[in-house]
XYZ file of C-alpha atoms in Angstrom:
182
model
C -1.280 -17.932 2.716
C -1.004 -17.435 -1.141
C 2.163 -17.369 -3.304
C 3.160 -14.010 -4.878
C 1.209 -13.261 -7.806
C -1.801 -15.199 -6.581
C -3.669 -12.747 -4.823
C -2.796 -10.806 -1.792
C -3.022 -13.546 0.978
C -2.878 -10.944 3.644
C -5.925 -12.024 5.714
C -4.279 -13.711 8.448
C -1.091 -11.347 8.394
C -3.442 -8.420 8.839
C -5.420 -10.081 11.538
C -2.144 -10.956 13.666
C -0.687 -7.548 12.968
C -3.704 -5.720 14.203
C -4.158 -7.891 17.167
C -0.501 -7.736 18.350
C -0.353 -3.884 17.643
C -3.516 -3.492 19.736
C -2.016 -5.163 22.691
C -3.823 -8.508 22.250
C -3.028 -12.090 21.222
C -3.795 -14.344 18.524
C -3.848 -18.202 18.889
C -4.643 -20.919 16.459
C -5.703 -24.533 17.134
C -6.237 -27.012 14.128
C -7.489 -30.676 14.393
C -7.397 -32.622 11.245
C -10.753 -33.485 9.962
C -12.322 -31.053 12.452
C -11.083 -27.749 11.112
C -9.160 -24.599 12.520
C -10.000 -22.212 15.098
C -8.494 -18.763 15.537
C -9.057 -17.115 18.701
C -8.283 -13.215 19.209
C -8.077 -11.854 22.538
C -8.219 -8.034 22.459
C -7.901 -5.834 25.461
C -10.805 -3.770 26.900
C -10.744 -0.053 26.562
C -12.547 2.826 28.323
C -11.914 5.262 25.383
C -14.979 6.646 23.845
C -15.898 5.736 20.326
C -14.433 8.346 17.736
C -17.261 10.149 15.926
C -17.814 9.171 12.317
C -16.442 11.357 9.615
C -19.291 13.238 8.140
C -17.511 15.079 5.553
C -16.065 13.309 2.473
C -12.367 14.133 1.474
C -12.554 17.072 -0.814
C -10.412 17.421 -3.870
C -10.069 20.420 -6.228
C -11.592 20.247 -9.583
C -8.076 20.392 -11.192
C -6.061 17.092 -11.425
C -4.096 16.311 -8.150
C -1.332 14.798 -10.362
C -0.290 11.775 -12.227
C 0.495 8.475 -10.468
C 2.196 5.400 -11.709
C 0.516 2.486 -9.573
C 2.278 -0.463 -9.552
C 0.116 -3.534 -8.163
C 0.010 -7.030 -9.475
C -3.297 -7.848 -7.852
C -6.206 -6.752 -10.332
C -8.680 -6.491 -7.519
C -6.411 -4.198 -5.384
C -5.359 -2.233 -8.314
C -9.068 -1.656 -9.071
C -9.943 -0.483 -5.533
C -6.633 1.754 -5.152
C -7.319 3.180 -8.631
C -10.749 4.112 -7.617
C -9.395 5.901 -4.616
C -6.755 7.641 -6.551
C -9.474 8.928 -8.987
C -11.669 10.096 -6.150
C -8.772 12.141 -4.920
C -8.375 13.904 -8.272
C -5.372 11.858 -9.622
C -5.040 10.367 -12.951
C -3.199 7.038 -12.909
C -1.566 4.454 -14.932
C -0.828 0.935 -13.751
C 1.926 -1.447 -14.131
C 1.752 -5.028 -13.011
C 5.392 -5.674 -12.141
C 8.066 -3.606 -10.697
C 10.097 -4.154 -14.083
C 7.199 -2.798 -15.965
C 6.923 0.233 -13.804
C 10.788 0.830 -14.103
C 10.375 0.562 -17.806
C 7.646 3.276 -17.781
C 9.941 5.639 -16.374
C 12.253 5.554 -19.327
C 9.262 7.043 -21.485
C 8.150 10.593 -22.017
C 5.308 10.618 -19.319
C 6.375 12.224 -16.006
C 4.736 11.008 -12.753
C 4.127 13.241 -9.635
C 4.169 10.052 -7.633
C 4.957 6.284 -7.851
C 2.730 4.186 -5.634
C 3.936 0.651 -5.549
C 3.161 -2.542 -3.815
C 6.146 -4.190 -2.050
C 5.389 -8.010 -2.642
C 5.120 -8.825 -6.400
C 5.917 -11.600 -8.882
C 9.230 -11.232 -10.748
C 12.769 -10.676 -10.304
C 12.227 -7.259 -8.660
C 9.989 -6.458 -5.804
C 8.486 -2.793 -4.695
C 11.571 -2.053 -2.536
C 13.848 -2.920 -5.386
C 11.863 -0.752 -7.849
C 11.999 2.211 -5.368
C 15.741 1.782 -4.950
C 16.193 1.807 -8.603
C 14.044 4.917 -8.966
C 16.080 6.697 -6.254
C 19.361 5.732 -8.069
C 17.882 7.066 -11.528
C 15.673 9.898 -10.354
C 16.430 10.950 -6.817
C 13.727 13.649 -7.257
C 10.939 11.280 -8.108
C 8.490 10.770 -5.009
C 7.943 6.974 -4.279
C 5.233 5.560 -1.794
C 5.314 1.963 -0.700
C 2.526 -0.088 0.313
C 2.254 -3.434 2.132
C 0.319 -5.399 4.607
C 3.335 -7.715 5.575
C 5.135 -6.533 8.621
C 8.672 -7.648 7.444
C 8.253 -5.838 4.118
C 7.015 -2.739 6.083
C 10.127 -2.656 8.287
C 12.561 -3.092 5.189
C 10.739 -0.149 3.698
C 11.257 1.837 6.735
C 14.772 0.943 7.183
C 15.560 2.132 3.636
C 14.133 5.514 4.420
C 10.970 5.223 1.893
C 7.502 6.481 2.910
C 5.212 3.628 3.537
C 1.358 3.205 3.673
C 0.314 0.236 5.597
C -2.474 -1.848 4.155
C -5.269 -1.949 4.569
C -5.661 1.743 4.403
C -8.714 4.201 3.967
C -9.050 7.057 1.536
C -7.970 9.640 3.988
C -4.866 7.732 4.873
C -4.159 7.468 1.026
C -4.581 11.215 0.547
C -2.330 12.214 3.467
C 0.313 9.697 2.403
C 0.463 10.661 -1.091
C 0.554 14.255 -0.330
C 3.397 13.882 2.186
C 5.314 11.587 -0.253
C 4.938 14.321 -3.118
C 5.987 17.146 -0.569
C 8.991 15.292 0.534
C 9.979 14.751 -3.143
């Protein structure tokens, strides 16, 4: 619902994706001057509720590594940056894929590049990941998106993907897996 570079605009995409992946249906009706109604029909379940997680994600006292976070949205970058710090990572942020690629030419080495896929500029996150793979095939890259078309493109290109929105535990597991895959 928003153009690239003007916030995430993922609300409707996330709702629709969640509803469809749950076996449900989402419909919309709109009447000029009266508003818009979104209706979500979700299947009933007999499954018991999962128990809440009582234990926080634990990290060792030492740094878990250095991450290059490539994210154009300030709010998302702040949230993900806090999550990375909670997991014991140090991170630097680049606002565009081009800026992220330029940082790889410096002396700093990163244990992981975590990049959003949809960003303003000539290059998106998938383009960044491909450029990194060409220049430094050993460099772990983890892509993240809430858009289903972008997610499919990442999967088809063989890059690990973290679907938005995600929790701290999901970020921890995806980052660990990406680094181990190298």
